Short mmCIF file of C-alpha atoms in Angstrom, two decimals:
data_model
loop_
_atom_site.label_atom_id
_atom_site.label_comp_id
_atom_site.label_asym_id
_atom_site.label_seq_id
_atom_site.Cartn_x
_atom_site.Cartn_y
_atom_site.Cartn_z
CA MET A 25 239.04 123.25 138.78
CA ASP A 26 235.63 124.91 139.18
CA ILE A 27 237.27 128.35 139.29
CA PHE A 28 239.24 127.60 136.11
CA PHE A 29 236.06 126.45 134.35
CA GLU A 30 234.24 129.59 135.52
CA ILE A 31 237.01 131.80 134.15
CA ILE A 32 236.89 130.06 130.75
CA THR A 33 233.08 130.31 130.68
CA THR A 34 233.18 134.02 131.55
CA LEU A 35 235.78 134.73 128.88
CA ALA A 36 233.77 132.82 126.27
CA ALA A 37 230.60 134.71 127.19
CA GLN A 38 232.47 138.01 126.95
CA PHE A 39 233.66 137.24 123.42
CA GLN A 40 230.08 136.46 122.40
CA LYS A 41 228.83 139.88 123.46
CA PRO A 42 228.37 142.45 120.67
CA THR A 43 231.22 144.68 121.84
CA LEU A 44 233.93 142.08 121.37
CA ALA A 45 232.17 139.97 118.74
CA PHE A 46 231.96 142.85 116.24
CA LEU A 47 235.45 144.03 117.17
CA MET A 48 236.84 140.57 116.41
CA GLY A 49 234.69 140.41 113.25
CA GLY A 50 236.20 143.67 112.02
CA MET A 51 239.69 142.35 112.70
CA LEU A 52 238.89 139.12 110.87
CA ILE A 53 237.65 140.73 107.65
CA ALA A 54 240.57 143.17 107.72
CA ALA A 55 242.95 140.22 108.03
CA MET A 56 241.28 138.63 105.00
CA GLY A 57 241.93 141.77 102.94
CA SER A 58 238.32 142.90 102.71
CA LYS A 59 237.70 146.29 101.10
CA LEU A 60 234.72 146.97 103.38
CA GLU A 61 234.73 150.45 104.87
CA VAL A 62 232.27 152.71 106.65
CA PRO A 63 232.21 156.28 105.25
CA GLU A 64 233.65 158.82 107.69
CA PRO A 65 230.43 160.96 107.81
CA VAL A 66 228.41 157.85 108.72
CA TYR A 67 230.93 156.91 111.40
CA LYS A 68 230.83 160.40 112.92
CA PHE A 69 227.01 160.35 112.96
CA VAL A 70 227.03 156.96 114.72
CA VAL A 71 229.42 158.26 117.38
CA LEU A 72 227.29 161.38 117.89
CA LEU A 73 224.14 159.31 118.47
CA LEU A 74 225.94 156.92 120.83
CA LEU A 75 227.36 159.69 123.00
CA LEU A 76 224.08 161.59 123.10
CA LYS A 77 222.34 158.41 124.23
CA VAL A 78 224.87 157.78 126.99
CA GLY A 79 224.63 161.40 128.15
CA LEU A 80 220.83 161.44 128.10
CA GLY A 81 220.66 158.24 130.13
CA ALA A 82 223.13 159.60 132.67
CA GLY A 83 221.29 162.91 133.01
CA ILE A 84 217.92 161.19 133.48
CA SER A 85 219.31 158.87 136.15
CA VAL A 86 220.95 161.73 138.09
CA ARG A 87 217.76 163.84 137.92
CA SER A 88 215.75 160.95 139.33
CA ALA A 89 218.09 160.37 142.28
CA ASP A 90 217.86 161.73 145.84
CA ALA A 91 220.19 164.74 145.59
CA MET A 92 221.13 164.95 149.28
CA SER A 93 222.01 161.26 149.60
CA LEU A 94 223.86 161.35 146.30
CA VAL A 95 226.39 164.10 147.07
CA VAL A 96 229.10 162.26 149.03
CA PRO A 97 229.00 158.98 147.04
CA ALA A 98 229.04 161.03 143.81
CA ILE A 99 232.15 162.92 144.93
CA CYS A 100 233.80 159.61 145.84
CA ALA A 101 232.89 158.17 142.43
CA ALA A 102 234.31 161.19 140.57
CA LEU A 103 237.53 161.09 142.60
CA LEU A 104 237.88 157.39 141.84
CA GLY A 105 237.62 158.07 138.11
CA VAL A 106 240.30 160.75 138.26
CA VAL A 107 242.71 158.79 140.50
CA ILE A 108 242.45 155.61 138.41
CA VAL A 109 243.27 157.53 135.23
CA VAL A 110 246.13 159.56 136.70
CA PHE A 111 247.96 156.61 138.24
CA GLY A 112 246.97 154.06 135.60
CA GLY A 113 248.18 156.29 132.79
CA LYS A 114 251.41 157.01 134.65
CA ILE A 115 252.10 153.31 135.24
CA LEU A 116 251.37 152.26 131.67
CA ALA A 117 253.41 155.12 130.19
CA MET A 118 256.45 153.88 132.11
CA TRP A 119 256.61 150.77 129.92
CA ARG A 120 259.07 151.20 127.09
CA GLY A 121 257.21 151.35 123.79
CA VAL A 122 253.79 152.29 125.24
CA SER A 123 252.75 155.63 123.79
CA ASN A 124 251.21 158.27 126.02
CA ALA A 125 248.02 158.29 123.91
CA ASP A 126 247.62 154.52 124.29
CA ALA A 127 248.35 154.70 128.02
CA MET A 128 245.80 157.44 128.67
CA ALA A 129 243.11 155.89 126.45
CA THR A 130 243.52 152.56 128.27
CA ALA A 131 243.50 154.19 131.71
CA GLY A 132 240.48 156.23 130.64
CA LEU A 133 238.49 153.10 129.85
CA PHE A 134 239.55 151.47 133.13
CA GLY A 135 238.57 154.61 135.04
CA ALA A 136 235.17 154.74 133.35
CA VAL A 137 232.34 152.32 134.13
CA SER A 138 230.87 149.23 132.51
CA ALA A 139 227.09 149.38 132.86
CA SER A 140 226.84 145.64 132.18
CA THR A 141 229.29 144.80 135.00
CA LEU A 142 227.40 147.11 137.37
CA ALA A 143 224.14 145.39 136.36
CA ALA A 144 225.73 141.99 137.07
CA GLY A 145 226.71 143.21 140.54
CA MET A 146 223.19 144.48 141.22
CA ALA A 147 221.71 141.15 140.10
CA MET A 148 224.04 139.26 142.43
CA LEU A 149 223.15 141.47 145.40
CA ASP A 150 219.45 141.11 144.59
CA SER A 151 219.77 137.33 144.54
CA GLU A 152 221.42 137.44 147.97
CA GLY A 153 218.79 139.85 149.33
CA ILE A 154 221.43 142.51 150.09
CA TYR A 155 220.16 146.10 150.28
CA TYR A 156 221.71 148.94 148.29
CA GLU A 157 220.58 152.51 147.59
CA GLY A 158 218.25 153.11 144.67
CA PHE A 159 220.42 155.95 143.35
CA ILE A 160 223.45 153.72 142.68
CA GLY A 161 222.82 153.80 138.94
CA ALA A 162 223.14 157.59 139.06
CA LEU A 163 226.73 157.34 140.35
CA TYR A 164 228.22 155.94 137.17
CA PRO A 165 228.16 159.18 135.11
CA PHE A 166 230.19 160.95 137.80
CA MET A 167 232.96 158.36 137.59
CA ASP A 168 232.54 157.90 133.84
CA VAL A 169 232.76 161.55 132.78
CA ALA A 170 235.50 162.37 135.30
CA ALA A 171 237.67 159.52 133.99
CA LEU A 172 237.15 160.22 130.29
CA VAL A 173 237.69 163.98 130.56
CA THR A 174 240.81 163.47 132.72
CA ALA A 175 242.29 160.96 130.26
CA ILE A 176 241.69 163.22 127.27
CA PHE A 177 243.00 166.30 129.07
CA LEU A 178 246.21 164.59 130.24
CA ALA A 179 246.87 163.04 126.83
CA ARG A 180 246.47 166.39 125.09
CA MET A 181 248.50 168.18 127.76
CA SER A 182 251.36 165.75 127.25
CA ALA A 183 251.18 166.07 123.46
CA GLU A 184 251.18 169.87 123.63
CA ARG A 185 254.12 169.97 126.02
CA ARG A 186 256.14 167.59 123.86
CA ALA A 187 255.32 169.59 120.76
CA ALA A 188 256.35 172.83 122.46
CA GLY A 189 259.54 171.26 123.79
CA THR A 190 258.68 172.17 127.39
CA VAL A 191 259.21 168.76 128.97
CA GLN A 192 262.52 168.78 130.82
CA SER A 193 264.46 165.75 131.97
CA ASP A 194 266.76 167.23 134.63
CA GLY A 195 264.34 166.38 137.45
CA THR A 196 264.38 169.92 138.90
CA ALA A 197 262.05 172.23 137.03
CA THR A 198 259.58 169.53 135.98
CA MET A 199 258.58 166.10 137.17
CA SER A 200 259.40 163.63 134.43
CA THR A 201 258.34 160.08 133.55
CA GLY A 202 261.01 159.29 131.06
CA GLY A 203 259.95 159.78 127.48
CA SER A 204 256.23 159.72 128.10
CA GLY A 205 255.83 163.40 128.79
CA PHE A 206 253.31 162.54 131.49
CA GLY A 207 253.23 164.38 134.78
CA LEU A 208 252.67 167.84 136.13
CA GLY A 209 255.34 169.62 138.09
CA GLY A 210 257.03 172.95 138.64
CA GLY A 211 257.07 173.66 134.91
CA PHE A 212 253.29 173.29 134.65
CA ASP A 213 251.86 175.95 132.33
CA GLY A 214 248.57 177.19 133.75
CA GLN A 215 247.56 178.99 130.57
CA LEU A 216 248.31 175.89 128.51
CA ALA A 217 246.24 173.76 130.88
CA LYS A 218 243.34 176.20 130.76
CA GLY A 219 243.39 176.20 126.98
CA ILE A 220 243.42 172.38 126.81
CA ILE A 221 240.56 172.13 129.33
CA VAL A 222 238.46 174.46 127.18
CA ASP A 223 239.49 172.56 124.05
CA THR A 224 238.62 169.23 125.67
CA ILE A 225 235.16 170.44 126.70
CA LYS A 226 234.58 171.83 123.20
CA SER A 227 235.72 168.63 121.50
CA PRO A 228 232.95 166.78 119.61
CA ALA A 229 232.98 163.71 121.87
CA ILE A 230 232.84 165.49 125.22
CA SER A 231 230.46 168.17 123.89
CA ALA A 232 227.96 165.50 122.80
CA LEU A 233 228.30 163.67 126.12
CA LEU A 234 227.84 166.83 128.20
CA LEU A 235 224.97 168.03 126.00
CA GLY A 236 223.15 164.76 126.57
CA ILE A 237 223.71 164.98 130.33
CA GLY A 238 222.46 168.58 130.40
CA ILE A 239 219.29 167.77 128.46
CA GLY A 240 218.66 164.70 130.60
CA LEU A 241 219.03 166.79 133.76
CA LEU A 242 217.10 169.91 132.78
CA ALA A 243 214.50 168.65 130.32
CA ARG A 244 212.18 165.66 130.03
CA PRO A 245 213.65 163.68 127.11
CA GLU A 246 212.37 160.27 128.24
CA ALA A 247 209.98 159.89 125.28
CA VAL A 248 212.60 160.42 122.55
CA TYR A 249 215.18 158.52 124.62
CA GLU A 250 213.01 155.40 124.88
CA SER A 251 211.56 155.53 121.36
CA PHE A 252 214.68 156.53 119.37
CA TYR A 253 218.00 156.32 121.20
CA GLU A 254 217.45 153.17 123.24
CA PRO A 255 216.24 150.89 120.37
CA LEU A 256 219.07 152.01 118.05
CA PHE A 257 221.86 151.88 120.60
CA ARG A 258 223.11 148.28 120.33
CA GLY A 259 222.98 148.30 116.54
CA LEU A 260 224.92 151.54 116.31
CA LEU A 261 227.48 150.28 118.81
CA SER A 262 228.04 147.18 116.67
CA ILE A 263 228.88 149.37 113.65
CA LEU A 264 231.34 151.37 115.74
CA MET A 265 233.06 148.23 117.01
CA LEU A 266 233.28 146.85 113.45
CA VAL A 267 235.12 149.99 112.36
CA MET A 268 237.41 149.88 115.38
CA GLY A 269 238.11 146.20 114.76
CA MET A 270 239.33 146.93 111.23
CA GLU A 271 241.48 149.76 112.55
CA ALA A 272 242.78 147.57 115.38
CA TRP A 273 243.99 144.93 112.91
CA ALA A 274 245.83 147.55 110.89
CA ARG A 275 247.69 148.63 114.03
CA LEU A 276 248.09 145.26 115.73
CA SER A 277 251.79 145.10 114.87
CA GLU A 278 252.39 148.08 117.18
CA LEU A 279 251.59 145.86 120.19
CA LYS A 280 254.08 143.06 119.57
CA LYS A 281 256.74 144.48 121.87
CA VAL A 282 254.41 145.81 124.58
CA ALA A 283 251.57 143.24 124.69
CA HIS A 284 252.80 141.99 128.07
CA ALA A 285 252.27 145.46 129.57
CA TYR A 286 248.58 145.47 128.63
CA LEU A 287 248.21 141.83 129.70
CA ILE A 288 249.57 142.52 133.19
CA TYR A 289 247.60 145.73 133.56
CA GLY A 290 244.36 144.20 132.27
CA LEU A 291 244.55 141.30 134.73
CA THR A 292 245.63 143.22 137.85
CA ALA A 293 244.09 146.68 137.52
CA PRO A 294 240.44 145.63 138.12
CA LEU A 295 241.31 144.11 141.50
CA LEU A 296 243.42 147.09 142.59
CA HIS A 297 240.82 149.59 141.38
CA GLY A 298 238.06 147.62 143.10
CA LEU A 299 239.94 147.71 146.40
CA LEU A 300 240.42 151.46 145.95
CA GLY A 301 236.68 151.76 145.33
CA PHE A 302 236.00 149.73 148.46
CA GLY A 303 238.12 152.17 150.47
CA MET A 304 236.24 155.18 149.07
CA GLY A 305 232.98 153.40 149.76
CA LEU A 306 233.98 152.97 153.39
CA VAL A 307 234.56 156.72 153.59
CA ALA A 308 231.04 157.35 152.29
CA HIS A 309 229.72 154.69 154.68
CA HIS A 310 231.20 156.39 157.76
CA VAL A 311 230.24 159.90 156.61
CA THR A 312 226.69 159.33 155.39
CA GLY A 313 225.71 155.79 156.37
CA PHE A 314 226.19 154.54 152.79
CA SER A 315 225.05 150.91 152.84
CA ALA A 316 227.33 147.87 152.66
CA GLY A 317 225.62 146.95 149.40
CA GLY A 318 226.38 150.43 148.08
CA VAL A 319 230.05 149.98 149.03
CA VAL A 320 230.12 146.72 147.08
CA LEU A 321 228.63 148.36 143.99
CA LEU A 322 231.03 151.31 144.17
CA SER A 323 233.86 148.74 144.28
CA ILE A 324 232.41 146.99 141.23
CA MET A 325 232.14 150.30 139.37
CA ALA A 326 235.79 151.03 140.11
CA ALA A 327 236.84 147.51 139.07
CA SER A 328 234.91 147.65 135.80
CA SER A 329 236.07 149.22 132.55
CA SER A 330 233.89 150.98 130.01
CA ASP A 331 232.62 149.04 127.02
CA ILE A 332 229.98 151.57 125.90
CA SER A 333 230.80 155.23 126.50
CA GLY A 334 234.59 154.82 126.53
CA PRO A 335 235.45 153.41 123.07
CA PRO A 336 233.59 155.99 120.96
CA THR A 337 234.81 158.83 123.19
CA MET A 338 238.44 157.76 122.94
CA ARG A 339 238.19 157.04 119.22
CA ALA A 340 236.84 160.54 118.59
CA ALA A 341 239.00 162.46 121.06
CA LEU A 342 242.29 160.52 120.81
CA PRO A 343 242.48 159.20 117.23
CA ASP A 344 246.19 158.41 117.63
CA ALA A 345 245.47 155.82 120.34
CA ASN A 346 245.43 152.17 119.26
CA PRO A 347 242.00 150.48 119.73
CA SER A 348 243.59 147.03 119.93
CA ALA A 349 245.44 148.24 123.04
CA TYR A 350 242.73 150.02 124.98
CA ILE A 351 239.74 147.86 124.00
CA GLY A 352 241.65 144.57 124.12
CA SER A 353 242.99 145.17 127.61
CA SER A 354 239.79 146.67 129.05
CA THR A 355 236.92 144.71 127.51
CA GLY A 356 238.91 141.60 126.61
CA LEU A 357 240.76 141.19 129.92
CA GLY A 358 239.53 143.70 132.47
CA THR A 359 235.80 142.98 132.23
CA PRO A 360 236.02 139.21 132.93
CA VAL A 361 238.33 139.88 135.90
CA ALA A 362 235.92 142.53 137.24
CA ILE A 363 232.93 140.19 136.96
CA LEU A 364 234.78 137.33 138.65
CA SER A 365 235.86 139.67 141.47
CA ILE A 366 232.27 140.55 142.52
CA PRO A 367 232.11 137.78 145.20
CA LEU A 368 235.38 139.11 146.64
CA PHE A 369 233.90 142.56 147.28
CA ILE A 370 230.72 141.07 148.75
CA THR A 371 232.83 139.00 151.16
CA LEU A 372 234.93 142.04 152.11
CA ALA A 373 231.83 144.11 152.83
CA GLU A 374 230.38 141.33 154.97
CA LEU A 375 233.60 141.07 156.98
CA VAL A 376 234.28 144.81 157.38
CA ILE A 377 230.74 146.26 157.57
CA GLY A 378 228.28 143.40 157.80
CA PHE A 379 224.92 143.00 156.06
#
């Protein structure tokens, strides 16, 4: 009974947070037939500022970390982001009626990181007096960027191959996943892949994110970051979520036949991803002496799904993807499950490694 009450309380708290509250508000006014709209130039400016802020924060945190201690955990974090997206997108795309764009956008958010969930994990470890490395916060951009870039690349690769009619279904020349067009096999076009990689990096969303990371790493933008980007961030994010809420309502009918796919994925993926993160954390532990607390936090990062950097990136890079699918399943379902799973990863670390 206590667990049930805790789940309800966590879900209620999640819906009160700006990310979901403004998303639901946008859906509500759209359902009421409101004519409210945010001009496209304003929307694009908001997205630019959000992504620059996320990139700057990531670059500053990486620059401040101990480079030598960071290398192996950072590689593990990046690999986690890529693996979660590749397999998550493949699994979702297998469901009849789930578009490849929706599958990859959803997997991209689940592969990226929720800073609020990571902060909750840190607070819980602090309350228990469990040690973890000071550079943990610098790990999230490695997983975050790897997941988002991979999701966008694979979605565009699939779209290009379908458009060019190069996806085969005979199971010999190319690996196939039914009608999704997802997968890379013998028919993989290296030149096409190279072109899409370049196009992905040059896209407005990823360009802004990478620019912010580069400036945060190589310059000293703390003053403008703290005085301009940080104070504006939550307000700008609320505008973005309002827009995406209105768009989500307009496309809600698309989910009627496949809602169960996102429900199952949203409830199970955080636990599976967290266990995968725990395994990668153990690798870092045996190779570099990565602490048990660090293993727990890497698990929490893998279990979490992005509620800040992911939505604007996917909205800008994959406009065909349905926000009600990827935000609803990640922030609405995945985040509460990830938060509730934190004690599980602490217990596992105590049993396997010890504090």
